[in-house]
CSV table of C-alpha atoms in Angstrom, one decimal:
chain,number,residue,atom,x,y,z
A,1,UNK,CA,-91.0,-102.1,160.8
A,2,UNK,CA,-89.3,-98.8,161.2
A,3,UNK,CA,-87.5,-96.4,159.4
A,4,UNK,CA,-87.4,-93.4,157.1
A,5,UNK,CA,-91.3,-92.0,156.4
A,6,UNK,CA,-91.6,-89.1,154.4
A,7,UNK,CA,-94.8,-87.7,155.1
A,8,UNK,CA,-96.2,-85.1,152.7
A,9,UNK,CA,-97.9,-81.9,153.7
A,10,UNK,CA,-101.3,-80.6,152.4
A,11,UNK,CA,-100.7,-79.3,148.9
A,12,UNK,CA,-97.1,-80.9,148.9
A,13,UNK,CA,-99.0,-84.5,148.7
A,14,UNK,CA,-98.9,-83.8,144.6
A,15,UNK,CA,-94.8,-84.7,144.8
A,16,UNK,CA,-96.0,-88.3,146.6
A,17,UNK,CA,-96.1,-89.2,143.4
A,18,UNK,CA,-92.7,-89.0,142.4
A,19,UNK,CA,-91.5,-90.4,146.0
A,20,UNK,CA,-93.5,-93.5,145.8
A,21,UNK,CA,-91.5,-94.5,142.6
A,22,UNK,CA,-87.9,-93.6,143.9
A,23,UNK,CA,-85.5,-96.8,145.1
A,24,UNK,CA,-85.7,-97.8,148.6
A,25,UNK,CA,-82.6,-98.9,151.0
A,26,UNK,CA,-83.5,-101.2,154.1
A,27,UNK,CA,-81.6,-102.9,156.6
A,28,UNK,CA,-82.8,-106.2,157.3
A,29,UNK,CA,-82.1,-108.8,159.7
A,30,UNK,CA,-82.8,-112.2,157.9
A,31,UNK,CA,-82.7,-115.7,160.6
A,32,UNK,CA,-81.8,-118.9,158.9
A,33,UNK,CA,-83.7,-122.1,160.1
A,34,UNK,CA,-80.6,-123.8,160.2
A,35,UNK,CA,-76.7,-122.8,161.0
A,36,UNK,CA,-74.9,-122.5,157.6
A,37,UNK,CA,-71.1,-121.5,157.0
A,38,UNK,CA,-70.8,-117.9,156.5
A,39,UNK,CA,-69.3,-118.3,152.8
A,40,UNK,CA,-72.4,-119.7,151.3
A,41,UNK,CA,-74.3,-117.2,153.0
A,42,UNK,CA,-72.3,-114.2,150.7
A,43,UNK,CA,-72.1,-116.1,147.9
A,44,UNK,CA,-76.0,-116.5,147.4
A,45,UNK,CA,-76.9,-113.1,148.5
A,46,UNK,CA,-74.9,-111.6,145.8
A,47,UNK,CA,-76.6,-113.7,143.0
A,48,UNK,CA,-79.6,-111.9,144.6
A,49,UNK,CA,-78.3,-108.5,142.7
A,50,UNK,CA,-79.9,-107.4,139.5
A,51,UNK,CA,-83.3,-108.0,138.1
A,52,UNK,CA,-85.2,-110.4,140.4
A,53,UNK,CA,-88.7,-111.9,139.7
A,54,UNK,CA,-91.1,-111.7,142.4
A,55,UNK,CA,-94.6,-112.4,143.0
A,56,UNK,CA,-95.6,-110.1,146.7
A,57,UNK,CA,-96.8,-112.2,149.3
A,58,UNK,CA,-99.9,-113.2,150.3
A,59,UNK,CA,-100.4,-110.1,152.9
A,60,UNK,CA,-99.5,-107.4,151.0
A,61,UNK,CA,-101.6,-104.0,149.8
A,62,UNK,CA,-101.2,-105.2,145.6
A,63,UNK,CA,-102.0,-107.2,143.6
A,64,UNK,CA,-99.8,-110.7,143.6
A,65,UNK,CA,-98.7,-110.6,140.0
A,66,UNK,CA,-95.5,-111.7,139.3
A,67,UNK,CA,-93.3,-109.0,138.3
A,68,UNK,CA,-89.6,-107.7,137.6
A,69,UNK,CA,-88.3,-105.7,140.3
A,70,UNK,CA,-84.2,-104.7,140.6
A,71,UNK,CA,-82.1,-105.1,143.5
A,72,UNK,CA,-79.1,-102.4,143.4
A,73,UNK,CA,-77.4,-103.8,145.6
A,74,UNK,CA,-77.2,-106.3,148.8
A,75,UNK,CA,-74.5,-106.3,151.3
A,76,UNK,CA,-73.8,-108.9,153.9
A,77,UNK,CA,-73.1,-106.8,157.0
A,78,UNK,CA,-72.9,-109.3,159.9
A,79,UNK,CA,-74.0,-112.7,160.9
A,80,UNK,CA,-74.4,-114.1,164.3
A,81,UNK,CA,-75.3,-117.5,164.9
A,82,UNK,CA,-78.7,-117.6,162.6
A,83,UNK,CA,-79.1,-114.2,162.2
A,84,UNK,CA,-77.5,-112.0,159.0
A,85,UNK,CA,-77.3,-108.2,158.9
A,86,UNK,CA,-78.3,-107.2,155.5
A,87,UNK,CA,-78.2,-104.0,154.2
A,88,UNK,CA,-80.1,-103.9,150.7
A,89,UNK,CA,-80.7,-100.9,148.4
A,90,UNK,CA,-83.6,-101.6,146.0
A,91,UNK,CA,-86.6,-100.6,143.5
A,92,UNK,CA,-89.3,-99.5,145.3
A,93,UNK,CA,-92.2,-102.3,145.4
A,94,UNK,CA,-89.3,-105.1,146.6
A,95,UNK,CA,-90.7,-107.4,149.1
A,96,UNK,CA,-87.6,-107.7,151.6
A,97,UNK,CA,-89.8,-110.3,153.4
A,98,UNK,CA,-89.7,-112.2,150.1
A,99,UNK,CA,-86.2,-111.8,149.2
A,100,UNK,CA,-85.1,-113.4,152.9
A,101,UNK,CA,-87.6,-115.8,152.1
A,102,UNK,CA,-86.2,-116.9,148.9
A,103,UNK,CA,-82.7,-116.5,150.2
A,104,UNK,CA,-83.7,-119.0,152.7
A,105,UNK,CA,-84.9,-121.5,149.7
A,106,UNK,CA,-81.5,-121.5,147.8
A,107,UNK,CA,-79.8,-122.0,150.5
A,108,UNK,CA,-81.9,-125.0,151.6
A,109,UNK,CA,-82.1,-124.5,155.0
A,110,UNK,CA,-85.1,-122.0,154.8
A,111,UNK,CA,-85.4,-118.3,156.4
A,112,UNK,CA,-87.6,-115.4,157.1
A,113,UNK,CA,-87.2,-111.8,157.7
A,114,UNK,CA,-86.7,-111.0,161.8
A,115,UNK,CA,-86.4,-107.2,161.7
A,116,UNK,CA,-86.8,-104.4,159.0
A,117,UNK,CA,-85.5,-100.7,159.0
A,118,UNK,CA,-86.0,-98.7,156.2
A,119,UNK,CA,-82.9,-96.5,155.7
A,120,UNK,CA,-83.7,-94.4,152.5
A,121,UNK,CA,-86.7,-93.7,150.6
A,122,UNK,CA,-85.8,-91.7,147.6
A,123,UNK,CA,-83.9,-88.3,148.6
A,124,UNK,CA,-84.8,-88.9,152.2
A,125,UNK,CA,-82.2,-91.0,154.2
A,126,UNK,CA,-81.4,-90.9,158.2
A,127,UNK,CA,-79.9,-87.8,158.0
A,128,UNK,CA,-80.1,-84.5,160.5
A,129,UNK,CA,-83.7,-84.0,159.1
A,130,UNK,CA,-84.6,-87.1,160.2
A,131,UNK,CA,-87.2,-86.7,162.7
A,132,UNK,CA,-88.7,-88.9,165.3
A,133,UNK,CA,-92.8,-88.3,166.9
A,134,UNK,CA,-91.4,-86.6,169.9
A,135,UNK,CA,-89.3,-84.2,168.3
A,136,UNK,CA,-92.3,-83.6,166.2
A,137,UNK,CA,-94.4,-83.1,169.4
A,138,UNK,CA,-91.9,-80.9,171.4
A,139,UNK,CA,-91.4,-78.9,168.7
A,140,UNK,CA,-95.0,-78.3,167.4
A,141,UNK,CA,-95.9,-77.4,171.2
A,142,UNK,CA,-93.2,-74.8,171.9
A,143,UNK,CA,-94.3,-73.3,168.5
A,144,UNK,CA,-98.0,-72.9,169.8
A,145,UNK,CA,-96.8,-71.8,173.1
A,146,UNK,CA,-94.1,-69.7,172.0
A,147,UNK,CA,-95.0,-68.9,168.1
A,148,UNK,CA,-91.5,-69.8,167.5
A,149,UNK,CA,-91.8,-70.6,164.0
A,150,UNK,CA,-88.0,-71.6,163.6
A,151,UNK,CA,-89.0,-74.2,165.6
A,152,UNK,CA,-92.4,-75.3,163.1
A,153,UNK,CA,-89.5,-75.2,160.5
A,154,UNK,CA,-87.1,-77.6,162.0
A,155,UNK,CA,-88.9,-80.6,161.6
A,156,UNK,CA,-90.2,-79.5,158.0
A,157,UNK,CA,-88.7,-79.6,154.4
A,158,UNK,CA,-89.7,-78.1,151.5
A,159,UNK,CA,-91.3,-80.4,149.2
A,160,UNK,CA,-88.2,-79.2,146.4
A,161,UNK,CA,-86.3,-82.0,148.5
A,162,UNK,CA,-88.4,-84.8,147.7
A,163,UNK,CA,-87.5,-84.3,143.7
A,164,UNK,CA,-83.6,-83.9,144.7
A,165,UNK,CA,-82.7,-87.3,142.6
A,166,UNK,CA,-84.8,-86.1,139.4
A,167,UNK,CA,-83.1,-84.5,137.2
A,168,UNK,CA,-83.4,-81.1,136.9
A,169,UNK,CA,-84.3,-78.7,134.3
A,170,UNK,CA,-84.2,-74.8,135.5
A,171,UNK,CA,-86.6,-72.4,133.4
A,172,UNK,CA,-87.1,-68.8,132.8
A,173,UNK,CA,-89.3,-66.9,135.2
A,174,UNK,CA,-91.5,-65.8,132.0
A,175,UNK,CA,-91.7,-69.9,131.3
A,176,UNK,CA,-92.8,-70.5,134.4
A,177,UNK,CA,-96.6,-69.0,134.5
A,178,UNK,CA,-97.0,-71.0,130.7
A,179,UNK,CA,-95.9,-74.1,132.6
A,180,UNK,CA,-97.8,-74.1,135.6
A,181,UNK,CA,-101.3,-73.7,133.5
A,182,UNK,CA,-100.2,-76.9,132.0
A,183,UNK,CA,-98.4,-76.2,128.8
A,184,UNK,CA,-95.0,-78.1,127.4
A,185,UNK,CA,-92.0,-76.7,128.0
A,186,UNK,CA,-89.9,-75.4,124.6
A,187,UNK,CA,-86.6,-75.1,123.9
A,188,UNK,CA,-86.0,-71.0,124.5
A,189,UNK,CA,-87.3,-71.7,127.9
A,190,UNK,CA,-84.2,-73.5,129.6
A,191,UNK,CA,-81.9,-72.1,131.4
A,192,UNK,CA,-79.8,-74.8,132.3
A,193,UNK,CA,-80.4,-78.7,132.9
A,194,UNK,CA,-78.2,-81.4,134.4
A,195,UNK,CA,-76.0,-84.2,132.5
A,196,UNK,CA,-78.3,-87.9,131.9
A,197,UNK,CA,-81.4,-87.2,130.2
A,198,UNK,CA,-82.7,-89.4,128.1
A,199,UNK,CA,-86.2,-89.4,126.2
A,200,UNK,CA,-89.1,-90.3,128.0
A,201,UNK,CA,-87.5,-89.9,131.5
A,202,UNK,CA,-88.8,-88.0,134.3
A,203,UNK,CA,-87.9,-84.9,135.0
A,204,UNK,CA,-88.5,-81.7,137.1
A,205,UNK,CA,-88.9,-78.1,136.3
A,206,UNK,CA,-87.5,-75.8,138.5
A,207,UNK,CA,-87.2,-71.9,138.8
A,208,UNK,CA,-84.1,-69.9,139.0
A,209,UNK,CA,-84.9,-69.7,142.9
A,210,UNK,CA,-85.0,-73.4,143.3
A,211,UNK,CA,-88.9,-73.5,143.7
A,212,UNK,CA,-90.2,-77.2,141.8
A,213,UNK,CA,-92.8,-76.1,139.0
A,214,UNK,CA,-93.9,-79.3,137.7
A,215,UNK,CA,-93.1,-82.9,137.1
A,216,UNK,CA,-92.3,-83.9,133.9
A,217,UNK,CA,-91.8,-85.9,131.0
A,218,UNK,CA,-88.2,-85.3,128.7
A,219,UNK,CA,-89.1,-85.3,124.9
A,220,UNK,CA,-85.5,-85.3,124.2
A,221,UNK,CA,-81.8,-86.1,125.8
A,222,UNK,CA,-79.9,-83.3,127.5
A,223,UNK,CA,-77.6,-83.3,124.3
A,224,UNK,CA,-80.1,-82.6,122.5
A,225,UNK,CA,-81.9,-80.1,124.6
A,226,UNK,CA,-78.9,-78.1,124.9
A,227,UNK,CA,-78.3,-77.5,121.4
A,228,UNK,CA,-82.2,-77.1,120.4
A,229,UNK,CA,-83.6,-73.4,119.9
A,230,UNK,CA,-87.1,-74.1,119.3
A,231,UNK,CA,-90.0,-77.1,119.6
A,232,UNK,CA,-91.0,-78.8,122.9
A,233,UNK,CA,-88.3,-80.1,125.4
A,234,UNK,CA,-90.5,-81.4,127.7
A,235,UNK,CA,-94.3,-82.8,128.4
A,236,UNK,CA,-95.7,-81.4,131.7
A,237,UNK,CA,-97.2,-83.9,133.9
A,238,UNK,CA,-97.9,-82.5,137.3
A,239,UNK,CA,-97.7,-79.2,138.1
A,240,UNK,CA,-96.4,-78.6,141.4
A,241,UNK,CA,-96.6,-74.6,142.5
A,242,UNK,CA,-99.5,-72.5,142.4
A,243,UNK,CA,-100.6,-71.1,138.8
A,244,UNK,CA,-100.5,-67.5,139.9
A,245,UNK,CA,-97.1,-67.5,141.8
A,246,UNK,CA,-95.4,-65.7,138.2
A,247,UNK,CA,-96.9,-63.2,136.0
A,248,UNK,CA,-98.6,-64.6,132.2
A,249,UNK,CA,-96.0,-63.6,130.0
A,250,UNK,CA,-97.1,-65.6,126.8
A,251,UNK,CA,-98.3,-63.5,123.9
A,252,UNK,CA,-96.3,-60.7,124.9
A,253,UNK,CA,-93.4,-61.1,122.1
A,254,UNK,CA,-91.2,-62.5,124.9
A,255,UNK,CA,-88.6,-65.6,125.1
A,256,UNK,CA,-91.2,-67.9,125.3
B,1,UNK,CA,-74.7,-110.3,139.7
B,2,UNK,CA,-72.8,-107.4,140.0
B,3,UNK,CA,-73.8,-104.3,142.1
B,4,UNK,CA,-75.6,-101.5,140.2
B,5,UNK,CA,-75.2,-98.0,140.7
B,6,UNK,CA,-78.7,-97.0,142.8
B,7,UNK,CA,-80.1,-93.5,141.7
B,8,UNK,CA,-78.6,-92.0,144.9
B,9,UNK,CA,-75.1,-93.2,143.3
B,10,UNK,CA,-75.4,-91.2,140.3
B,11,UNK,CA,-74.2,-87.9,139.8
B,12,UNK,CA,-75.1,-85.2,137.7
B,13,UNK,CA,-73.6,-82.4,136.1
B,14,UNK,CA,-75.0,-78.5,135.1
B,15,UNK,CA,-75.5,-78.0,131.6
B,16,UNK,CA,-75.9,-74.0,130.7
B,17,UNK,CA,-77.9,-73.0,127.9
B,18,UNK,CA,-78.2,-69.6,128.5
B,19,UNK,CA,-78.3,-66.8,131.4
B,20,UNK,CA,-80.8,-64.8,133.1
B,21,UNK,CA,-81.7,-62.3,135.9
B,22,UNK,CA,-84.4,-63.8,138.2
B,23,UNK,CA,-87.3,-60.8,139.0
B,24,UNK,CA,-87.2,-60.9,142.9
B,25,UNK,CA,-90.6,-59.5,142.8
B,26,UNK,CA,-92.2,-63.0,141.7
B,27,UNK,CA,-92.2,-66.5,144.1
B,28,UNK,CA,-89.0,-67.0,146.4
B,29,UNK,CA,-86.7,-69.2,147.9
B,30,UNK,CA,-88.4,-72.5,149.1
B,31,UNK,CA,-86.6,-72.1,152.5
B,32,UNK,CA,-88.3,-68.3,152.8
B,33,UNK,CA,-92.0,-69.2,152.2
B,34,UNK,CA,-94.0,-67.6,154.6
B,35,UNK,CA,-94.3,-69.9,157.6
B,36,UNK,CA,-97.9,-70.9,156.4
B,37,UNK,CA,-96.9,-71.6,152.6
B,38,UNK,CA,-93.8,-73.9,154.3
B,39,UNK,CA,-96.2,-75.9,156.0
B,40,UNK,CA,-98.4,-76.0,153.4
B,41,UNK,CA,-96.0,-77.2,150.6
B,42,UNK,CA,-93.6,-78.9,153.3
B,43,UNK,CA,-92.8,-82.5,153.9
B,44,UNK,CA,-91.5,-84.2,156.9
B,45,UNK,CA,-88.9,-86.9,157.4
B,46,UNK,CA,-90.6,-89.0,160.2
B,47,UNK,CA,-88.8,-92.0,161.9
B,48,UNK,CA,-91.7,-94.1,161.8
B,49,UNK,CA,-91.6,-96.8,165.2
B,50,UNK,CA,-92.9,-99.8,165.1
B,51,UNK,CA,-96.5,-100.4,165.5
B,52,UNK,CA,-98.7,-98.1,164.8
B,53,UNK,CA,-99.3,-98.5,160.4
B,54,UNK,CA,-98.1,-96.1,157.9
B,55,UNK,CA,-101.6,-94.9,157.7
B,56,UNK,CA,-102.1,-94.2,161.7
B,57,UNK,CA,-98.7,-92.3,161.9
B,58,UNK,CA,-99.9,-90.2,159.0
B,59,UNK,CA,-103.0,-89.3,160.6
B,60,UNK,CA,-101.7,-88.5,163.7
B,61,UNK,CA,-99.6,-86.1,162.4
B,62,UNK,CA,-102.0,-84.2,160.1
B,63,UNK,CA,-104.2,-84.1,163.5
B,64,UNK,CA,-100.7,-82.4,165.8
B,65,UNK,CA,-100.6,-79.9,162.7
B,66,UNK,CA,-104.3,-79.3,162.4
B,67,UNK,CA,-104.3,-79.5,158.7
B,68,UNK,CA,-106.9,-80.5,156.2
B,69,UNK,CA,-104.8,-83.6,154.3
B,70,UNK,CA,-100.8,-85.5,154.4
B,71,UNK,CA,-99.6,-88.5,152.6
B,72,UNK,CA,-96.7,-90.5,152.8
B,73,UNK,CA,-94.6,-91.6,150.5
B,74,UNK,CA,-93.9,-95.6,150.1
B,75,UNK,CA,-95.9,-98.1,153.0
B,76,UNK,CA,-93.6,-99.3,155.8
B,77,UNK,CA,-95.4,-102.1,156.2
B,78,UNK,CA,-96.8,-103.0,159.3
B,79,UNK,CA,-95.8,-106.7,160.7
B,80,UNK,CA,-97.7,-109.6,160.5
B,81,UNK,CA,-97.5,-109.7,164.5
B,82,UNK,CA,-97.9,-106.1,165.1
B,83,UNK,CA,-100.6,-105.7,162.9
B,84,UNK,CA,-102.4,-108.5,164.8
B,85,UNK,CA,-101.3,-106.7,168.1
B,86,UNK,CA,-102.5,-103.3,166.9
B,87,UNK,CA,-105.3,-104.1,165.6
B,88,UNK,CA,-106.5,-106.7,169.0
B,89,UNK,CA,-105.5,-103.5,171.1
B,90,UNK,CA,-109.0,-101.7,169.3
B,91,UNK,CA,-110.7,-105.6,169.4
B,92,UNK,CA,-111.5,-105.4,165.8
B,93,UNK,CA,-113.3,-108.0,164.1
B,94,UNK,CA,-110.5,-108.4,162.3
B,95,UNK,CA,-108.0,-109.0,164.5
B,96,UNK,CA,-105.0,-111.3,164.0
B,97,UNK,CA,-103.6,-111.7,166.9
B,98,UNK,CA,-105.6,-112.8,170.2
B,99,UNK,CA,-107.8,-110.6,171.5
B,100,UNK,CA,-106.8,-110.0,175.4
């Protein structure tokens, strides 16, 4: 199996967290144990969309409980003889392998996942940033030979990239010190904050220079938000950047 | 079913609430960290190849970058066949696939 693997850095592993939840997009090559008509294949991958109920297969890394995952979507790509060309976009902790399986079972004729390529996880898709182990070799090795660091920074992102589908909520700079020793965030604190909030969704705190502060946890919609002027707007859950990074501005008679 | 919008689909729009001067003196752009703070809070979008596990590819690269921890985000699960390959290659105990 190959594919997109985002692989954290040192103190960047904290945002894992919030990549291991984010939907996943494969593309999948399923092979039918039988030849079926092309039609039939369409019409029961579509009723694969939506909620499914799966229990993960026997090898798999948790526990095989049967549980509700959602598929986004599924599109038929190509079929050739017994093989179909899949591409599915789903919740993270879908079992492709089970899907074809199941696929296979309506169907009636039985089939099994051939080939797997993960196109997305999260933020990160096969994009320019996309990097493979030799491009990560060549360009570690010029920078030790060279101490090109534009070279180090190629094949690294910041770890602000990993929260890019979270919705963001951008704070003052005298906010941010109070947030990153853990406090909630209140209303006098926000800046700005995108459209789609609702309670009790997951959100991130950013500076006004687009550095991630902490993950967190909405206590109110945007709406809302937007038109409050004091109480807490958000629970902090994670905090991201290093506590001394802003000055303490809390008990000073400032904003916050 | 009908397709659902995936959270990559959605878009989102700026609300402002209220304005403010950023003090340059304090943090920075995350694209102008000093080179060791942009390793250190920095994340890289591997193209993992088949056969070597999630876990191994991880390793290896925290080793090529000499730093003290990495973690990846979401297992690409190894195949029932590679894993037995893999795994044969070191002639574990518990090894899948046949042990040449």
């Amino acid at each position: 199996m190959t594919g997109v693997l985002p692989v954290a850095l040192e103190d960047a592993t904290k945002v894992v967290q919030a990549l291991l939840l984010s939907g996943k997009e494969y593309v999948c090559v399923m092979r039918l144990h039988k030849k079926t008509a092309e039609e039939k294949v369409k019409t029961v991958l579509s009723e694969f969309q939506g909620r499914l109920l799966q229990r993960p297969p026997i090898r798999s890394s948790v526990k095989r409980r049967l549980r509700i995952r959602t598929v986004y979507y599924m599109d038929f790509l190509e079929m050739q003889q017994r093989d179909v060309l899949l591409k599915i976009g789903c919740e993270s902790g879908t079992y492709i392998r089970k899907i074809c399986f199941d696929v296979g079972e309506v169907l009636g004729c039985g089939a099994h996942m051939h080939e797997l390529r993960r196109t997305r996880a999260g933020p990160f898709t096969e994009d320019e940033n996309h990097v493979t182990f030799y491009d990560v070799l060549y360009c570690v090795s010029k920078w030790r030979e060279s101490e090109d660091e534009e070279s180090l920074r190629k094949i690294i992102l910041p770890m602000e990239k990993a929260l890019e589908l979270l919705p963001k909520v951008h704070i003052r700079d005298s906010a941010v010190a109070a947030v990153c020793h853990g406090a909630h965030l209140t209303a006098p604190g926000v800046l700005s904050l995108e459209t789609g909030i609702e309670k009790d969704d997951e959100i991130a705190l950013f500076t006004q220079k687009g550095e991630v502060a902490a993950f967190a946890r909405a206590l109110a919609s945007s709406k809302k938000i937007l038109t409050m002027d004091h109480g807490f707007v958000a629970e902090t859950i994670r905090v991201m950047m290093d506590r001394d990074t802003y000055p303490k501005m809390w008990g000073k008679g400032g904003n916050t | 079913m009908d397709r659902i919008n995936a959270p990559w689909e959605m878009e989102r729009k700026l609300l402002i609430k209220a304005e403010e001067e950023t003090d340059a003196r304090f943090g920075c752009k995350p694209e102008e960290r000093p080179l060791k703070d942009y390793v250190r809070l920095g994340i890289v979008n591997l193209d993992k190849i088949s056969g070597p596990s999630s876990h191994e590819v991880t390793a290896w690269l925290k080793r090529l970058l000499d730093i003290s921890h990495a973690g990846h985000g979401g297992t690409l699960e190894t195949s029932f066949w590679e894993a037995g390959k893999s795994q044969s290659d070191r002639c574990s105990t518990r090894s899948f696939g046949r042990c040449d």
